[in-house]
mmCIF file of N, CA and C in Angstrom:
data_model
loop_
_atom_site.group_PDB
_atom_site.id
_atom_site.type_symbol
_atom_site.label_atom_id
_atom_site.label_comp_id
_atom_site.label_asym_id
_atom_site.label_seq_id
_atom_site.Cartn_x
_atom_site.Cartn_y
_atom_site.Cartn_z
ATOM 1 N N MET F 1 98.354 111.961 106.064
ATOM 2 C CA MET F 1 99.093 110.807 105.574
ATOM 3 C C MET F 1 98.258 109.540 105.624
ATOM 4 N N PHE F 2 97.488 109.329 106.678
ATOM 5 C CA PHE F 2 96.742 108.083 106.822
ATOM 6 C C PHE F 2 95.297 108.202 106.357
ATOM 7 N N HIS F 3 95.028 109.174 105.503
ATOM 8 C CA HIS F 3 93.672 109.303 104.977
ATOM 9 C C HIS F 3 93.421 108.168 103.981
ATOM 10 N N PRO F 4 92.222 107.582 104.006
ATOM 11 C CA PRO F 4 91.939 106.437 103.124
ATOM 12 C C PRO F 4 92.122 106.725 101.636
ATOM 13 N N LYS F 5 91.981 107.992 101.225
ATOM 14 C CA LYS F 5 92.203 108.309 99.812
ATOM 15 C C LYS F 5 93.649 108.030 99.420
ATOM 16 N N ILE F 6 94.546 108.117 100.389
ATOM 17 C CA ILE F 6 95.956 107.850 100.131
ATOM 18 C C ILE F 6 96.294 106.394 100.435
ATOM 19 N N THR F 7 95.876 105.914 101.608
ATOM 20 C CA THR F 7 96.273 104.570 102.034
ATOM 21 C C THR F 7 95.648 103.466 101.192
ATOM 22 N N SER F 8 94.539 103.751 100.510
ATOM 23 C CA SER F 8 93.960 102.711 99.659
ATOM 24 C C SER F 8 94.923 102.321 98.537
ATOM 25 N N PHE F 9 95.778 103.248 98.125
ATOM 26 C CA PHE F 9 96.742 102.935 97.079
ATOM 27 C C PHE F 9 97.871 102.031 97.575
ATOM 28 N N PHE F 10 98.010 101.889 98.899
ATOM 29 C CA PHE F 10 99.002 100.961 99.444
ATOM 30 C C PHE F 10 98.652 99.516 99.074
ATOM 31 N N ILE F 11 97.404 99.275 98.719
ATOM 32 C CA ILE F 11 96.973 97.931 98.325
ATOM 33 C C ILE F 11 97.749 97.472 97.084
ATOM 34 N N ILE F 12 98.259 98.415 96.318
ATOM 35 C CA ILE F 12 99.079 98.077 95.144
ATOM 36 C C ILE F 12 100.290 97.246 95.575
ATOM 37 N N ILE F 13 100.808 97.522 96.771
ATOM 38 C CA ILE F 13 101.939 96.750 97.294
ATOM 39 C C ILE F 13 101.548 95.274 97.410
ATOM 40 N N ASN F 14 100.315 95.020 97.911
ATOM 41 C CA ASN F 14 99.836 93.638 98.011
ATOM 42 C C ASN F 14 99.718 92.988 96.648
ATOM 43 N N ILE F 15 99.177 93.713 95.714
ATOM 44 C CA ILE F 15 98.987 93.161 94.371
ATOM 45 C C ILE F 15 100.340 92.785 93.770
ATOM 46 N N TYR F 16 101.284 93.704 93.864
ATOM 47 C CA TYR F 16 102.628 93.451 93.334
ATOM 48 C C TYR F 16 103.282 92.264 94.050
ATOM 49 N N HIS F 17 103.198 92.241 95.371
ATOM 50 C CA HIS F 17 103.797 91.157 96.152
ATOM 51 C C HIS F 17 103.191 89.810 95.764
ATOM 52 N N SER F 18 101.884 89.778 95.562
ATOM 53 C CA SER F 18 101.219 88.529 95.177
ATOM 54 C C SER F 18 101.633 88.080 93.782
ATOM 55 N N ILE F 19 101.733 89.030 92.863
ATOM 56 C CA ILE F 19 102.090 88.671 91.486
ATOM 57 C C ILE F 19 103.512 88.136 91.412
ATOM 58 N N ILE F 20 104.457 88.803 92.080
ATOM 59 C CA ILE F 20 105.842 88.336 91.969
ATOM 60 C C ILE F 20 106.041 86.989 92.665
ATOM 61 N N ASN F 21 105.128 86.645 93.561
ATOM 62 C CA ASN F 21 105.205 85.340 94.228
ATOM 63 C C ASN F 21 104.235 84.325 93.630
ATOM 64 N N GLU F 22 103.681 84.660 92.461
ATOM 65 C CA GLU F 22 102.811 83.773 91.691
ATOM 66 C C GLU F 22 101.563 83.345 92.458
ATOM 67 N N LEU F 23 101.034 84.246 93.269
ATOM 68 C CA LEU F 23 99.764 84.018 93.979
ATOM 69 C C LEU F 23 98.686 84.835 93.259
ATOM 70 N N TYR F 24 98.306 84.354 92.094
ATOM 71 C CA TYR F 24 97.454 85.137 91.203
ATOM 72 C C TYR F 24 96.028 85.301 91.726
ATOM 73 N N SER F 25 95.504 84.303 92.424
ATOM 74 C CA SER F 25 94.146 84.465 92.968
ATOM 75 C C SER F 25 94.138 85.541 94.049
ATOM 76 N N MET F 26 95.207 85.598 94.851
ATOM 77 C CA MET F 26 95.310 86.648 95.873
ATOM 78 C C MET F 26 95.408 88.021 95.207
ATOM 79 N N SER F 27 96.205 88.125 94.154
ATOM 80 C CA SER F 27 96.346 89.425 93.486
ATOM 81 C C SER F 27 95.032 89.848 92.833
ATOM 82 N N SER F 28 94.262 88.890 92.328
ATOM 83 C CA SER F 28 92.966 89.215 91.736
ATOM 84 C C SER F 28 92.009 89.777 92.784
ATOM 85 N N LEU F 29 91.958 89.119 93.939
ATOM 86 C CA LEU F 29 91.083 89.602 95.008
ATOM 87 C C LEU F 29 91.519 90.979 95.493
ATOM 88 N N GLN F 30 92.810 91.191 95.613
ATOM 89 C CA GLN F 30 93.307 92.480 96.078
ATOM 90 C C GLN F 30 93.059 93.579 95.051
ATOM 91 N N THR F 31 93.055 93.229 93.778
ATOM 92 C CA THR F 31 92.721 94.195 92.738
ATOM 93 C C THR F 31 91.261 94.623 92.859
ATOM 94 N N VAL F 32 90.393 93.679 93.160
ATOM 95 C CA VAL F 32 88.973 94.002 93.358
ATOM 96 C C VAL F 32 88.811 94.940 94.556
ATOM 97 N N VAL F 33 89.525 94.666 95.651
ATOM 98 C CA VAL F 33 89.451 95.528 96.840
ATOM 99 C C VAL F 33 89.980 96.924 96.517
ATOM 100 N N LEU F 34 91.090 97.009 95.793
ATOM 101 C CA LEU F 34 91.651 98.308 95.421
ATOM 102 C C LEU F 34 90.657 99.099 94.579
ATOM 103 N N THR F 35 90.077 98.455 93.590
ATOM 104 C CA THR F 35 89.105 99.119 92.728
ATOM 105 C C THR F 35 87.910 99.611 93.532
ATOM 106 N N SER F 36 87.393 98.756 94.383
ATOM 107 C CA SER F 36 86.261 99.116 95.227
ATOM 108 C C SER F 36 86.602 100.283 96.150
ATOM 109 N N SER F 37 87.785 100.235 96.731
ATOM 110 C CA SER F 37 88.218 101.285 97.650
ATOM 111 C C SER F 37 88.364 102.631 96.933
ATOM 112 N N ILE F 38 88.927 102.607 95.752
ATOM 113 C CA ILE F 38 89.076 103.849 94.977
ATOM 114 C C ILE F 38 87.707 104.409 94.614
ATOM 115 N N ILE F 39 86.816 103.558 94.162
ATOM 116 C CA ILE F 39 85.467 104.012 93.809
ATOM 117 C C ILE F 39 84.794 104.646 95.013
ATOM 118 N N TYR F 40 84.899 104.002 96.177
ATOM 119 C CA TYR F 40 84.239 104.519 97.372
ATOM 120 C C TYR F 40 84.894 105.801 97.897
ATOM 121 N N HIS F 41 86.200 105.778 98.103
ATOM 122 C CA HIS F 41 86.862 106.911 98.748
ATOM 123 C C HIS F 41 86.968 108.151 97.860
ATOM 124 N N HIS F 42 86.866 107.982 96.565
ATOM 125 C CA HIS F 42 86.918 109.120 95.654
ATOM 126 C C HIS F 42 85.528 109.471 95.115
ATOM 127 N N ASN F 43 84.495 108.852 95.689
ATOM 128 C CA ASN F 43 83.094 109.144 95.350
ATOM 129 C C ASN F 43 82.828 109.074 93.845
ATOM 130 N N LEU F 44 83.353 108.053 93.203
ATOM 131 C CA LEU F 44 83.145 107.898 91.769
ATOM 132 C C LEU F 44 81.748 107.371 91.454
ATOM 133 N N ILE F 45 81.185 106.603 92.379
ATOM 134 C CA ILE F 45 79.811 106.118 92.258
ATOM 135 C C ILE F 45 79.099 106.482 93.564
ATOM 136 N N PRO F 46 77.998 107.210 93.477
ATOM 137 C CA PRO F 46 77.296 107.596 94.708
ATOM 138 C C PRO F 46 76.763 106.364 95.460
ATOM 139 N N ASN F 47 76.754 106.464 96.773
ATOM 140 C CA ASN F 47 76.205 105.419 97.650
ATOM 141 C C ASN F 47 76.873 104.061 97.436
ATOM 142 N N PHE F 48 78.173 104.047 97.258
ATOM 143 C CA PHE F 48 78.913 102.805 97.000
ATOM 144 C C PHE F 48 79.430 102.171 98.287
ATOM 145 N N ARG F 49 79.249 102.852 99.405
ATOM 146 C CA ARG F 49 79.833 102.419 100.675
ATOM 147 C C ARG F 49 79.475 100.976 101.034
ATOM 148 N N ASN F 50 78.205 100.620 100.965
ATOM 149 C CA ASN F 50 77.786 99.269 101.346
ATOM 150 C C ASN F 50 78.383 98.202 100.425
ATOM 151 N N TYR F 51 78.510 98.509 99.155
ATOM 152 C CA TYR F 51 79.149 97.561 98.230
ATOM 153 C C TYR F 51 80.621 97.372 98.598
ATOM 154 N N ASP F 52 81.288 98.484 98.934
ATOM 155 C CA ASP F 52 82.691 98.414 99.343
ATOM 156 C C ASP F 52 82.837 97.550 100.591
ATOM 157 N N ILE F 53 81.940 97.711 101.541
ATOM 158 C CA ILE F 53 81.983 96.917 102.774
ATOM 159 C C ILE F 53 81.792 95.437 102.465
ATOM 160 N N VAL F 54 80.817 95.108 101.630
ATOM 161 C CA VAL F 54 80.552 93.703 101.293
ATOM 162 C C VAL F 54 81.752 93.092 100.572
ATOM 163 N N ILE F 55 82.309 93.819 99.633
ATOM 164 C CA ILE F 55 83.467 93.313 98.885
ATOM 165 C C ILE F 55 84.642 93.081 99.826
ATOM 166 N N THR F 56 84.941 94.070 100.650
ATOM 167 C CA THR F 56 86.077 93.960 101.568
ATOM 168 C C THR F 56 85.877 92.838 102.574
ATOM 169 N N CYS F 57 84.685 92.745 103.147
ATOM 170 C CA CYS F 57 84.416 91.669 104.117
ATOM 171 C C CYS F 57 84.504 90.298 103.457
ATOM 172 N N SER F 58 84.055 90.183 102.224
ATOM 173 C CA SER F 58 84.145 88.910 101.509
ATOM 174 C C SER F 58 85.598 88.504 101.294
ATOM 175 N N VAL F 59 86.435 89.455 100.911
ATOM 176 C CA VAL F 59 87.843 89.149 100.681
ATOM 177 C C VAL F 59 88.547 88.816 101.997
ATOM 178 N N ILE F 60 88.242 89.572 103.057
ATOM 179 C CA ILE F 60 88.843 89.267 104.362
ATOM 180 C C ILE F 60 88.414 87.881 104.824
ATOM 181 N N THR F 61 87.145 87.532 104.615
ATOM 182 C CA THR F 61 86.666 86.200 104.977
ATOM 183 C C THR F 61 87.421 85.134 104.190
ATOM 184 N N HIS F 62 87.633 85.378 102.909
ATOM 185 C CA HIS F 62 88.396 84.445 102.075
ATOM 186 C C HIS F 62 89.821 84.301 102.601
ATOM 187 N N HIS F 63 90.441 85.413 102.975
ATOM 188 C CA HIS F 63 91.801 85.357 103.517
ATOM 189 C C HIS F 63 91.843 84.603 104.841
ATOM 190 N N PHE F 64 90.840 84.808 105.695
ATOM 191 C CA PHE F 64 90.783 84.053 106.947
ATOM 192 C C PHE F 64 90.596 82.564 106.676
ATOM 193 N N TYR F 65 89.815 82.220 105.660
ATOM 194 C CA TYR F 65 89.638 80.811 105.287
ATOM 195 C C TYR F 65 90.974 80.208 104.865
ATOM 196 N N ILE F 66 91.685 80.908 103.990
ATOM 197 C CA ILE F 66 92.992 80.421 103.545
ATOM 198 C C ILE F 66 93.917 80.272 104.744
ATOM 199 N N TYR F 67 93.907 81.285 105.598
ATOM 200 C CA TYR F 67 94.755 81.261 106.785
ATOM 201 C C TYR F 67 94.416 80.070 107.678
ATOM 202 N N SER F 68 93.141 79.884 107.953
ATOM 203 C CA SER F 68 92.748 78.810 108.870
ATOM 204 C C SER F 68 92.941 77.431 108.258
ATOM 205 N N TYR F 69 92.844 77.329 106.949
ATOM 206 C CA TYR F 69 92.984 76.045 106.279
ATOM 207 C C TYR F 69 94.443 75.607 106.174
ATOM 208 N N TYR F 70 95.309 76.569 105.898
ATOM 209 C CA TYR F 70 96.701 76.224 105.621
ATOM 210 C C TYR F 70 97.679 76.540 106.756
ATOM 211 N N ILE F 71 97.450 77.617 107.462
ATOM 212 C CA ILE F 71 98.523 78.162 108.292
ATOM 213 C C ILE F 71 98.027 78.513 109.688
ATOM 214 N N LEU F 72 97.877 77.576 110.534
ATOM 215 C CA LEU F 72 97.455 77.895 111.895
ATOM 216 C C LEU F 72 98.631 78.068 112.851
ATOM 217 N N ASP F 73 99.842 77.791 112.394
ATOM 218 C CA ASP F 73 100.984 77.867 113.294
ATOM 219 C C ASP F 73 101.626 79.253 113.367
ATOM 220 N N ASP F 74 101.253 80.181 112.505
ATOM 221 C CA ASP F 74 101.790 81.542 112.529
ATOM 222 C C ASP F 74 100.637 82.515 112.770
ATOM 223 N N MET F 75 100.666 83.189 113.896
ATOM 224 C CA MET F 75 99.552 84.047 114.301
ATOM 225 C C MET F 75 99.656 85.480 113.780
ATOM 226 N N LYS F 76 100.773 85.846 113.167
ATOM 227 C CA LYS F 76 100.957 87.242 112.752
ATOM 228 C C LYS F 76 99.904 87.728 111.754
ATOM 229 N N PRO F 77 99.556 86.965 110.715
ATOM 230 C CA PRO F 77 98.532 87.480 109.808
ATOM 231 C C PRO F 77 97.198 87.747 110.511
ATOM 232 N N SER F 78 96.780 86.840 111.365
ATOM 233 C CA SER F 78 95.487 87.031 112.031
ATOM 234 C C SER F 78 95.527 88.221 112.976
ATOM 235 N N LEU F 79 96.662 88.475 113.605
ATOM 236 C CA LEU F 79 96.798 89.638 114.475
ATOM 237 C C LEU F 79 96.561 90.923 113.685
ATOM 238 N N PHE F 80 97.180 91.035 112.527
ATOM 239 C CA PHE F 80 97.023 92.248 111.729
ATOM 240 C C PHE F 80 95.637 92.343 111.089
ATOM 241 N N TYR F 81 95.026 91.203 110.732
ATOM 242 C CA TYR F 81 93.639 91.255 110.254
ATOM 243 C C TYR F 81 92.721 91.757 111.364
ATOM 244 N N CYS F 82 92.952 91.299 112.597
ATOM 245 C CA CYS F 82 92.140 91.765 113.733
ATOM 246 C C CYS F 82 92.356 93.250 113.982
ATOM 247 N N LEU F 83 93.599 93.711 113.890
ATOM 248 C CA LEU F 83 93.863 95.147 114.034
ATOM 249 C C LEU F 83 93.160 95.945 112.942
ATOM 250 N N ALA F 84 93.120 95.407 111.731
ATOM 251 C CA ALA F 84 92.426 96.078 110.632
ATOM 252 C C ALA F 84 90.929 96.181 110.926
ATOM 253 N N ILE F 85 90.342 95.098 111.392
ATOM 254 C CA ILE F 85 88.908 95.101 111.691
ATOM 255 C C ILE F 85 88.604 96.054 112.847
ATOM 256 N N ILE F 86 89.448 96.055 113.874
ATOM 257 C CA ILE F 86 89.269 96.970 115.010
ATOM 258 C C ILE F 86 89.380 98.418 114.532
ATOM 259 N N SER F 87 90.334 98.699 113.650
ATOM 260 C CA SER F 87 90.486 100.051 113.107
ATOM 261 C C SER F 87 89.229 100.481 112.363
ATOM 262 N N TYR F 88 88.645 99.549 111.622
ATOM 263 C CA TYR F 88 87.409 99.869 110.907
ATOM 264 C C TYR F 88 86.313 100.273 111.882
ATOM 265 N N PHE F 89 86.117 99.465 112.922
ATOM 266 C CA PHE F 89 85.033 99.754 113.867
ATOM 267 C C PHE F 89 85.278 101.041 114.652
ATOM 268 N N ILE F 90 86.512 101.304 115.041
ATOM 269 C CA ILE F 90 86.816 102.550 115.742
ATOM 270 C C ILE F 90 86.584 103.740 114.802
ATOM 271 N N GLY F 91 87.044 103.612 113.575
ATOM 272 C CA GLY F 91 86.828 104.670 112.590
ATOM 273 C C GLY F 91 85.358 104.917 112.319
ATOM 274 N N PHE F 92 84.578 103.836 112.267
ATOM 275 C CA PHE F 92 83.142 103.966 112.033
ATOM 276 C C PHE F 92 82.462 104.634 113.223
ATOM 277 N N LYS F 93 82.806 104.202 114.429
ATOM 278 C CA LYS F 93 82.176 104.742 115.636
ATOM 279 C C LYS F 93 82.535 106.207 115.851
ATOM 280 N N LYS F 94 83.801 106.547 115.633
ATOM 281 C CA LYS F 94 84.261 107.923 115.859
ATOM 282 C C LYS F 94 84.160 108.783 114.599
ATOM 283 N N LYS F 95 83.680 108.184 113.512
ATOM 284 C CA LYS F 95 83.581 108.867 112.227
ATOM 285 C C LYS F 95 84.941 109.464 111.820
ATOM 286 N N SER F 96 85.979 108.627 111.957
ATOM 287 C CA SER F 96 87.350 109.047 111.680
ATOM 288 C C SER F 96 87.874 108.377 110.414
ATOM 289 N N ASP F 97 88.114 109.189 109.395
ATOM 290 C CA ASP F 97 88.704 108.660 108.169
ATOM 291 C C ASP F 97 90.120 108.150 108.410
ATOM 292 N N TYR F 98 90.826 108.783 109.354
ATOM 293 C CA TYR F 98 92.197 108.375 109.613
ATOM 294 C C TYR F 98 92.271 106.972 110.215
ATOM 295 N N MET F 99 91.333 106.621 111.070
ATOM 296 C CA MET F 99 91.305 105.252 111.605
ATOM 297 C C MET F 99 90.994 104.267 110.486
ATOM 298 N N HIS F 100 90.162 104.687 109.545
ATOM 299 C CA HIS F 100 89.878 103.839 108.380
ATOM 300 C C HIS F 100 91.151 103.661 107.549
ATOM 301 N N GLY F 101 91.982 104.687 107.519
ATOM 302 C CA GLY F 101 93.266 104.583 106.822
ATOM 303 C C GLY F 101 94.154 103.507 107.429
ATOM 304 N N TYR F 102 94.088 103.375 108.765
ATOM 305 C CA TYR F 102 94.853 102.312 109.421
ATOM 306 C C TYR F 102 94.343 100.935 109.012
ATOM 307 N N LEU F 103 93.061 100.827 108.716
ATOM 308 C CA LEU F 103 92.504 99.569 108.204
ATOM 309 C C LEU F 103 93.280 99.138 106.968
ATOM 310 N N HIS F 104 93.521 100.065 106.050
ATOM 311 C CA HIS F 104 94.263 99.733 104.831
ATOM 312 C C HIS F 104 95.693 99.316 105.157
ATOM 313 N N ILE F 105 96.332 100.050 106.057
ATOM 314 C CA ILE F 105 97.724 99.753 106.398
ATOM 315 C C ILE F 105 97.845 98.381 107.063
ATOM 316 N N PHE F 106 96.993 98.119 108.061
ATOM 317 C CA PHE F 106 97.036 96.816 108.727
ATOM 318 C C PHE F 106 96.663 95.692 107.767
ATOM 319 N N GLY F 107 95.719 95.957 106.866
ATOM 320 C CA GLY F 107 95.333 94.952 105.877
ATOM 321 C C GLY F 107 96.473 94.614 104.930
ATOM 322 N N VAL F 108 97.218 95.635 104.505
ATOM 323 C CA VAL F 108 98.370 95.419 103.624
ATOM 324 C C VAL F 108 99.405 94.544 104.333
ATOM 325 N N ILE F 109 99.707 94.873 105.582
ATOM 326 C CA ILE F 109 100.680 94.084 106.346
ATOM 327 C C ILE F 109 100.187 92.647 106.510
ATOM 328 N N ALA F 110 98.911 92.480 106.860
ATOM 329 C CA ALA F 110 98.347 91.134 107.046
ATOM 330 C C ALA F 110 98.423 90.319 105.765
ATOM 331 N N ASN F 111 98.108 90.933 104.640
ATOM 332 C CA ASN F 111 98.141 90.209 103.365
ATOM 333 C C ASN F 111 99.555 89.795 102.985
ATOM 334 N N ILE F 112 100.525 90.670 103.216
ATOM 335 C CA ILE F 112 101.914 90.303 102.919
ATOM 336 C C ILE F 112 102.354 89.151 103.811
ATOM 337 N N LEU F 113 101.998 89.225 105.103
ATOM 338 C CA LEU F 113 102.345 88.121 106.008
ATOM 339 C C LEU F 113 101.664 86.821 105.597
ATOM 340 N N LEU F 114 100.397 86.911 105.179
ATOM 341 C CA LEU F 114 99.685 85.718 104.720
ATOM 342 C C LEU F 114 100.342 85.152 103.465
ATOM 343 N N ASN F 115 100.674 86.035 102.525
ATOM 344 C CA ASN F 115 101.367 85.576 101.314
ATOM 345 C C ASN F 115 102.657 84.851 101.672
ATOM 346 N N ASN F 116 103.429 85.440 102.584
ATOM 347 C CA ASN F 116 104.695 84.810 102.991
ATOM 348 C C ASN F 116 104.465 83.469 103.648
ATOM 349 N N CYS F 117 103.404 83.358 104.446
ATOM 350 C CA CYS F 117 103.078 82.059 105.064
ATOM 351 C C CYS F 117 102.718 81.026 104.005
ATOM 352 N N ILE F 118 101.949 81.435 103.013
ATOM 353 C CA ILE F 118 101.559 80.513 101.938
ATOM 354 C C ILE F 118 102.812 80.071 101.170
ATOM 355 N N ILE F 119 103.677 81.005 100.863
ATOM 356 C CA ILE F 119 104.902 80.673 100.127
ATOM 357 C C ILE F 119 105.765 79.707 100.930
ATOM 358 N N ASN F 120 105.976 80.015 102.194
ATOM 359 C CA ASN F 120 106.805 79.147 103.050
ATOM 360 C C ASN F 120 106.173 77.780 103.255
ATOM 361 N N LYS F 121 104.854 77.727 103.369
ATOM 362 C CA LYS F 121 104.154 76.448 103.567
ATOM 363 C C LYS F 121 104.275 75.592 102.301
ATOM 364 N N CYS F 122 104.169 76.233 101.155
ATOM 365 C CA CYS F 122 104.247 75.492 99.895
ATOM 366 C C CYS F 122 105.667 75.014 99.599
ATOM 367 N N ILE F 123 106.650 75.773 100.046
ATOM 368 C CA ILE F 123 108.045 75.398 99.791
ATOM 369 C C ILE F 123 108.458 74.264 100.715
ATOM 370 N N ASN F 124 108.059 74.323 101.984
ATOM 371 C CA ASN F 124 108.491 73.317 102.963
ATOM 372 C C ASN F 124 107.750 72.056 102.839
#
């Protein structure tokens, strides 16, 4: 269930959530991550792993920038981003695809929480 070939498609939830809340730049970045993840986990392009890492780290850095710039009063998004990063490192160290799958799940939760923070901050 938590294999990255499956959990990478959970990113679609982020894309949909961003679009319905009119956060188009977020949905664009998440589309790039989804595409990169599919290419890597389904071996569509050989030796794509490092590109996937760079793309994902760039998007996470962008999300942390948005988070730190706009929303420092709600710690939930950063907690889930940290859990995602920890899952990546544990999965890498133990060579566990399932731990990498948790990276996708925690990332999806973090992005939804970040989107909600942005929406609430803009409304209030």
